[in-house]
Structures are given as C-alpha cells and as structure tokens.
CSV table of C-alpha atoms and ligand atoms in Angstrom, one decimal:
chain,number,residue,atom,x,y,z
A,3,LEU,CA,-11.5,0.5,-22.1
A,4,ALA,CA,-11.0,-3.0,-20.9
A,5,ARG,CA,-13.3,-2.8,-17.9
A,6,GLY,CA,-16.2,-5.1,-18.2
A,7,THR,CA,-15.0,-6.5,-21.5
A,8,GLY,CA,-12.8,-9.2,-20.0
A,9,GLY,CA,-9.9,-7.6,-21.9
A,10,ARG,CA,-6.3,-8.4,-21.2
A,11,ASP,CA,-5.2,-4.8,-21.5
A,12,LEU,CA,-2.3,-5.4,-19.0
A,13,ALA,CA,-0.8,-8.3,-21.0
A,14,GLY,CA,3.0,-7.9,-21.3
A,15,ARG,CA,3.1,-5.5,-18.3
A,16,HIS,CA,4.7,-6.1,-15.0
A,17,VAL,CA,3.1,-4.6,-12.0
A,18,VAL,CA,4.1,-4.5,-8.3
A,19,VAL,CA,1.5,-4.3,-5.6
A,20,SER,CA,2.1,-4.1,-1.9
A,21,ALA,CA,-0.6,-5.3,0.5
A,22,GLY,CA,-1.3,-5.8,4.2
A,23,GLY,CA,0.2,-4.0,7.2
A,24,THR,CA,3.7,-4.0,8.4
A,25,ARG,CA,4.7,-5.2,11.9
A,26,GLU,CA,7.5,-3.4,13.7
A,27,PRO,CA,9.1,-5.8,16.2
A,28,ILE,CA,9.6,-4.7,19.8
A,29,ASP,CA,10.9,-8.0,21.2
A,30,PRO,CA,10.6,-11.6,20.1
A,31,VAL,CA,6.9,-11.8,21.0
A,32,ARG,CA,5.6,-8.2,20.4
A,33,PHE,CA,5.2,-5.8,17.6
A,34,ILE,CA,3.5,-2.5,16.7
A,35,GLY,CA,1.0,-3.2,14.0
A,36,ASN,CA,-2.1,-1.8,12.2
A,37,ARG,CA,-5.5,-3.0,11.1
A,38,SER,CA,-4.9,-3.5,7.4
A,39,SER,CA,-6.4,-6.8,6.3
A,40,GLY,CA,-4.7,-6.9,2.9
A,41,LEU,CA,-8.1,-7.4,1.1
A,42,GLN,CA,-7.7,-4.3,-1.2
A,43,GLY,CA,-4.1,-5.2,-2.2
A,44,TYR,CA,-5.1,-8.8,-2.9
A,45,ALA,CA,-8.0,-7.5,-5.0
A,46,LEU,CA,-5.5,-5.4,-7.0
A,47,ALA,CA,-3.2,-8.3,-7.5
A,48,ARG,CA,-6.0,-10.7,-8.6
A,49,THR,CA,-7.6,-8.2,-11.0
A,50,ALA,CA,-4.2,-7.2,-12.6
A,51,ALA,CA,-3.4,-10.9,-13.2
A,52,ALA,CA,-6.8,-11.5,-14.7
A,53,ARG,CA,-6.1,-8.6,-17.1
A,54,GLY,CA,-2.9,-10.3,-18.2
A,55,ALA,CA,-0.3,-8.6,-16.1
A,56,ARG,CA,2.7,-10.3,-14.5
A,57,VAL,CA,2.1,-9.5,-10.8
A,58,THR,CA,4.6,-9.2,-7.9
A,59,LEU,CA,2.7,-9.0,-4.7
A,60,VAL,CA,4.7,-7.8,-1.7
A,61,SER,CA,2.6,-9.0,1.2
A,62,ALA,CA,2.9,-8.1,4.9
A,63,ASN,CA,1.1,-10.1,7.6
A,64,VAL,CA,-2.2,-11.1,5.9
A,65,ALA,CA,-4.3,-14.2,6.4
A,66,LEU,CA,-5.4,-14.6,2.8
A,67,PRO,CA,-4.8,-17.3,0.1
A,68,ASP,CA,-2.3,-16.4,-2.6
A,69,PRO,CA,-4.1,-14.7,-5.5
A,70,ALA,CA,-4.0,-16.8,-8.7
A,71,GLY,CA,-1.3,-15.7,-11.1
A,72,ALA,CA,0.7,-13.5,-8.7
A,73,GLU,CA,4.2,-14.1,-7.4
A,74,VAL,CA,4.0,-13.4,-3.6
A,75,VAL,CA,6.9,-12.0,-1.6
A,76,ALA,CA,6.2,-12.2,2.1
A,77,VAL,CA,7.6,-9.5,4.3
A,78,GLY,CA,7.1,-8.5,8.0
A,79,SER,CA,8.4,-5.1,8.8
A,80,ALA,CA,8.5,-1.8,6.9
A,81,GLU,CA,12.2,-2.1,6.3
A,82,GLU,CA,11.6,-5.6,4.8
A,83,MET,CA,8.9,-4.2,2.6
A,84,HIS,CA,11.1,-1.3,1.6
A,85,LYS,CA,13.8,-3.7,0.4
A,86,ALA,CA,11.4,-6.0,-1.4
A,87,VAL,CA,9.4,-3.2,-3.2
A,88,LEU,CA,12.6,-1.4,-4.3
A,89,ALA,CA,14.0,-4.7,-5.6
A,90,ALA,CA,11.0,-5.4,-7.7
A,91,ALA,CA,10.2,-1.9,-8.8
A,92,PRO,CA,12.9,-1.0,-11.3
A,93,GLY,CA,11.6,-3.2,-14.1
A,94,ALA,CA,7.9,-2.6,-13.3
A,95,ASP,CA,5.4,-0.7,-15.5
A,96,ALA,CA,3.4,0.3,-12.4
A,97,VAL,CA,3.8,0.1,-8.6
A,98,VAL,CA,0.7,0.3,-6.4
A,99,MET,CA,1.3,0.8,-2.7
A,100,ALA,CA,-1.8,-0.5,-1.1
A,101,ALA,CA,0.0,-1.7,2.1
A,102,ALA,CA,-0.3,0.1,5.4
A,103,VAL,CA,3.4,0.9,6.1
A,104,ALA,CA,4.2,1.8,9.7
A,105,ASP,CA,5.6,5.3,9.8
A,106,PHE,CA,7.7,4.5,12.9
A,107,ARG,CA,9.5,1.5,14.4
A,108,PRO,CA,11.0,0.9,17.8
A,109,SER,CA,14.5,2.4,17.8
A,110,GLY,CA,16.0,-0.8,19.2
A,111,TYR,CA,14.9,-4.4,18.9
A,112,ARG,CA,15.2,-6.2,22.2
A,113,ALA,CA,16.5,-9.7,21.6
A,114,SER,CA,15.1,-10.9,24.9
A,115,LYS,CA,11.5,-10.7,25.9
A,116,ILE,CA,10.7,-7.6,28.0
A,117,LYS,CA,9.7,-8.6,31.5
A,118,LYS,CA,7.7,-6.8,34.2
A,119,ALA,CA,10.1,-5.7,37.0
A,120,GLU,CA,8.7,-5.8,40.5
A,121,GLY,CA,7.6,-2.3,41.5
A,122,ALA,CA,9.1,-0.6,38.5
A,123,GLU,CA,7.3,1.5,35.9
A,124,PRO,CA,7.7,0.2,32.2
A,125,GLU,CA,10.4,1.7,30.0
A,126,PRO,CA,9.0,4.0,27.3
A,127,ILE,CA,9.5,2.7,23.7
A,128,ARG,CA,11.4,5.2,21.6
A,129,LEU,CA,10.4,5.3,18.0
A,130,VAL,CA,12.4,6.2,14.9
A,131,LYS,CA,11.1,7.0,11.3
A,132,ASN,CA,10.8,4.3,8.7
A,133,PRO,CA,11.7,5.0,5.1
A,134,ASP,CA,8.9,6.4,3.0
A,135,ILE,CA,8.7,3.8,0.2
A,136,LEU,CA,6.1,5.6,-1.9
A,137,ALA,CA,8.0,8.9,-1.8
A,138,GLU,CA,11.2,7.1,-2.9
A,139,LEU,CA,9.3,5.4,-5.7
A,140,GLY,CA,8.0,8.8,-6.9
A,141,ARG,CA,11.5,10.3,-6.7
A,142,ASP,CA,13.4,7.4,-8.4
A,143,ARG,CA,10.9,6.2,-11.0
A,144,ARG,CA,11.9,5.6,-14.5
A,145,PRO,CA,10.2,7.5,-17.3
A,146,GLY,CA,6.8,6.1,-18.1
A,147,GLN,CA,6.4,4.2,-14.8
A,148,VAL,CA,3.1,4.8,-13.1
A,149,ILE,CA,3.2,5.1,-9.3
A,150,VAL,CA,0.0,4.8,-7.2
A,151,GLY,CA,-0.5,5.4,-3.5
A,152,PHE,CA,-3.3,4.8,-1.1
A,153,ALA,CA,-4.3,7.2,1.7
A,154,ALA,CA,-6.8,6.7,4.6
A,155,GLU,CA,-7.8,10.2,5.7
A,156,THR,CA,-10.2,11.8,8.2
A,157,ASP,CA,-11.4,15.4,8.4
A,158,ASP,CA,-10.8,17.3,5.2
A,159,VAL,CA,-10.3,14.1,3.1
A,160,LEU,CA,-9.8,15.7,-0.3
A,161,ALA,CA,-7.5,18.6,0.7
A,162,ASN,CA,-5.4,16.1,2.7
A,163,GLY,CA,-5.3,13.8,-0.3
A,164,ARG,CA,-4.2,16.5,-2.8
A,165,ALA,CA,-1.4,17.6,-0.5
A,166,LYS,CA,-0.3,14.0,0.0
A,167,LEU,CA,-0.3,13.3,-3.7
A,168,ALA,CA,1.9,16.3,-4.4
A,169,ARG,CA,4.2,15.4,-1.5
A,170,LYS,CA,4.7,11.8,-2.6
A,171,GLY,CA,5.2,12.6,-6.3
A,172,SER,CA,2.7,9.8,-7.3
A,173,ASP,CA,0.6,9.8,-10.4
A,174,LEU,CA,-2.5,8.6,-8.6
A,175,LEU,CA,-3.7,8.6,-5.0
A,176,VAL,CA,-6.6,6.4,-3.9
A,177,VAL,CA,-8.2,8.2,-0.9
A,178,ASN,CA,-10.5,6.5,1.5
A,179,GLN,CA,-12.4,8.1,4.3
A,180,VAL,CA,-11.7,6.2,7.5
A,181,GLY,CA,-13.6,6.0,10.7
A,182,GLU,CA,-15.1,3.4,13.0
A,183,ASN,CA,-16.2,0.4,11.0
A,184,LEU,CA,-15.3,1.9,7.6
A,185,THR,CA,-12.8,0.2,5.3
A,186,PHE,CA,-10.7,-2.0,7.5
A,187,GLY,CA,-11.4,-5.7,7.0
A,188,ARG,CA,-14.5,-5.0,5.1
A,189,PRO,CA,-15.1,-6.5,1.7
A,190,ASP,CA,-16.3,-3.2,0.2
A,191,ASN,CA,-14.7,0.2,-0.1
A,192,GLU,CA,-15.5,3.7,-1.3
A,193,ALA,CA,-12.9,6.1,-2.6
A,194,VAL,CA,-11.9,9.1,-4.6
A,195,ILE,CA,-8.9,8.7,-6.9
A,196,LEU,CA,-6.9,11.8,-7.3
A,197,GLY,CA,-4.6,12.2,-10.3
A,198,ALA,CA,-1.5,14.4,-10.6
A,199,ASP,CA,-3.0,15.7,-13.8
A,200,GLY,CA,-5.8,17.2,-11.7
A,201,SER,CA,-8.3,14.4,-12.4
A,202,GLN,CA,-10.7,13.2,-9.7
A,203,THR,CA,-12.5,9.9,-10.0
A,204,GLU,CA,-15.2,9.0,-7.5
A,205,VAL,CA,-15.7,5.3,-6.9
A,206,PRO,CA,-19.0,4.6,-5.1
A,207,ARG,CA,-19.1,2.1,-2.3
A,208,GLY,CA,-18.7,-1.4,-3.8
A,209,ALA,CA,-16.5,-4.5,-3.8
A,210,LYS,CA,-12.8,-4.0,-3.4
A,211,ASP,CA,-12.5,-5.8,-6.7
A,212,ALA,CA,-14.5,-3.1,-8.4
A,213,LEU,CA,-12.3,-0.3,-7.0
A,214,ALA,CA,-9.2,-2.3,-8.1
A,215,GLU,CA,-10.6,-2.5,-11.7
A,216,VAL,CA,-11.0,1.3,-11.7
A,217,VAL,CA,-7.4,1.7,-10.4
A,218,TRP,CA,-6.1,-0.5,-13.3
A,219,ASP,CA,-8.2,1.5,-15.8
A,220,LEU,CA,-6.6,4.7,-14.6
A,221,VAL,CA,-3.1,3.1,-14.6
A,222,ALA,CA,-3.6,1.6,-18.1
A,223,ALA,CA,-4.6,5.0,-19.4
A,224,ARG,CA,-1.3,6.4,-18.2
A,225,LEU,CA,1.0,3.7,-19.5
A,226,ASP,CA,3.1,4.3,-22.6
A,227,PRO,CA,1.9,2.3,-25.6
A,228,PRO,CA,3.5,-1.2,-25.6
A,229,THR,CA,6.9,-1.4,-27.4
A,230,THR,CA,6.3,-4.0,-30.0
B,7,CTP,N1,3.8,4.7,2.6
B,7,CTP,C1,5.0,4.2,2.3
B,7,CTP,N2,6.0,4.2,3.2
B,7,CTP,C2,5.8,4.7,4.4
B,7,CTP,C3,4.5,5.2,4.8
B,7,CTP,C4,3.5,5.2,3.8
B,7,CTP,O1,5.2,3.7,1.1
B,7,CTP,N3,6.8,4.7,5.3
B,7,CTP,C5,2.7,4.7,1.5
B,7,CTP,C6,1.5,3.9,1.8
B,7,CTP,O2,1.7,2.5,1.3
B,7,CTP,C7,0.4,4.6,1.1
B,7,CTP,C8,0.9,6.0,1.1
B,7,CTP,O3,2.3,6.0,1.4
B,7,CTP,O4,0.3,4.2,-0.3
B,7,CTP,C9,0.2,7.0,2.0
B,7,CTP,O5,0.3,6.5,3.3
B,7,CTP,P1,-0.1,7.4,4.5
B,7,CTP,O6,0.1,6.7,5.8
B,7,CTP,O7,-1.5,7.9,4.2
B,7,CTP,O8,0.9,8.7,4.3
B,7,CTP,P2,2.0,9.3,5.2
B,7,CTP,O9,2.9,10.0,4.3
B,7,CTP,O10,2.6,8.3,6.1
B,7,CTP,O11,1.2,10.4,6.0
B,7,CTP,P3,0.4,10.3,7.4
B,7,CTP,O12,1.2,11.3,8.3
B,7,CTP,O13,-0.9,10.9,7.0
B,7,CTP,O14,0.4,8.9,7.9
B,8,CA,CA1,1.4,6.9,7.5
C-alpha cells in the first residue's frame, strides 16, 4: 500500500533489525567471521525509519554510517547479538534477522594470544553451538508480532527455504541464492520471500533498498491494525 507513495505506514510501530556478521573470538587478536557487509540490514533499518517506524538496529561488525533515525546497538559475537535482540524484541511489532549469525563458536576463549610452538602441530579449535536467535524469536513471540528471517542457500534454494521457514517458526523468510560474487558486499540483491501462509514473492535483482521496501510491505500486511 505504502510502497512508492512515501507513506508512513509504519508510524507508531517499533521494529528490531539485526545486521552484519558476528565474530566469534578465538584469542585477543583472532576470530571466526563471515562475509556479511551489513548493507541489507542497514537498508531495512533506513527504509523502516523512513516509513515512520521506531527502529532498533542491532549491528555486528559493519563499516557503515548509522542509518538516519535508527537507534544502533553495536555487538560483536553471536552471544552478544542474542542478548541484545532478545532484550529489544519483547515490545517490538516486528523483528527482522538480517544478520549472519555464526552457528558455532570456539568452545574456549584463550585470554592469551596463541603462539606457534617450535616443531609442534597447531591445536585444533573445538567448536560449540551458538543459540539460534531466530528460532527463539519464533518460539517466544507475542501474539501479532511478525518475525522475519533471511537465508542464503545454494542447491535447491526454494525447498531449503521452505524447510527452514517451518523449522524456525518465522512468518517470512527472505531467501537469497548465494555463490561466487552474488549477494555479499554488493549493493543489489535478488530474492524470493516465502510466507508461512504459503505465499511466495519474487523480488527481481535490484537495490537492497528495493528489497527492503518489499519486506516492509509484507510485514505491514501482517501487522494487527494499530490500537488507537
Ligand atoms: N540465525 C539466528 N541465530 C543463529 C543462526 C541463524 O538467528 N544462531 C538466523 C539468521 O539471522 C537468519 C536465519 O536464522 O535470519 C537463517 O540463518 P541460516 O544460517 O540460513 O540458518 P541456519 O538455521 O543456521 O541453517 P544452516 O545450517 O543452513 O546455516
Ligand atoms: Ca547458519
């Protein structure tokens, strides 16, 4: 409805967006990270603010200026993102998890820098699972709250996306096809947005802002009418 009209259809709403990629510390100088630039999450935050929403942006390790109108909460690791998102979510009308959250973290943080030992092979790094923030949001949501996930898939992109949507208990899942030179760090994106109601919305390759606007259209259509 509001798309292209400059409408403030998210006025009076509070949305939480996560962006960027978590870093899982190994020792004081090293981490396990990923290629997320944060561009899509920042586009979501910017466009939601422009449509009138109060925006909390939980941001992990990006090199981007704060989007106008968003409250930015900076985090590093998946556990920090978990804490920040769950703290902001309870009052939110919608939560969009655009961040790339590490599935695993090193089982133990080494307070001292790991050194090469003469003649010895390196120690393996044991990994443990991180909390699944999106799955928790889906499980603990309050009635009427809209939960949105992102998924980067290869191979059978749609089948993987449908299965993931069901597993996470989200309302919407934005599915990107990834491969060399697709998606990461690029200003444009192409996606299929799957709905728990069976809907499927194809978004042709275009600016990440354009994809963000479609996400907010689909979210707005699923929000309860404002209580005034
Ligand atoms: N996500 C999350 N917490 C995690 C991992 C992922 O909240 N520990 C969120 C991401 O922000 C994204 C969605 O879940 O919105 C899907 O992430 P993805 O990595 O595609 O899903 P996984 O369940 O981790 O499955 P996979 O084994 O394919 O990585
Ligand atoms: Ca994952």
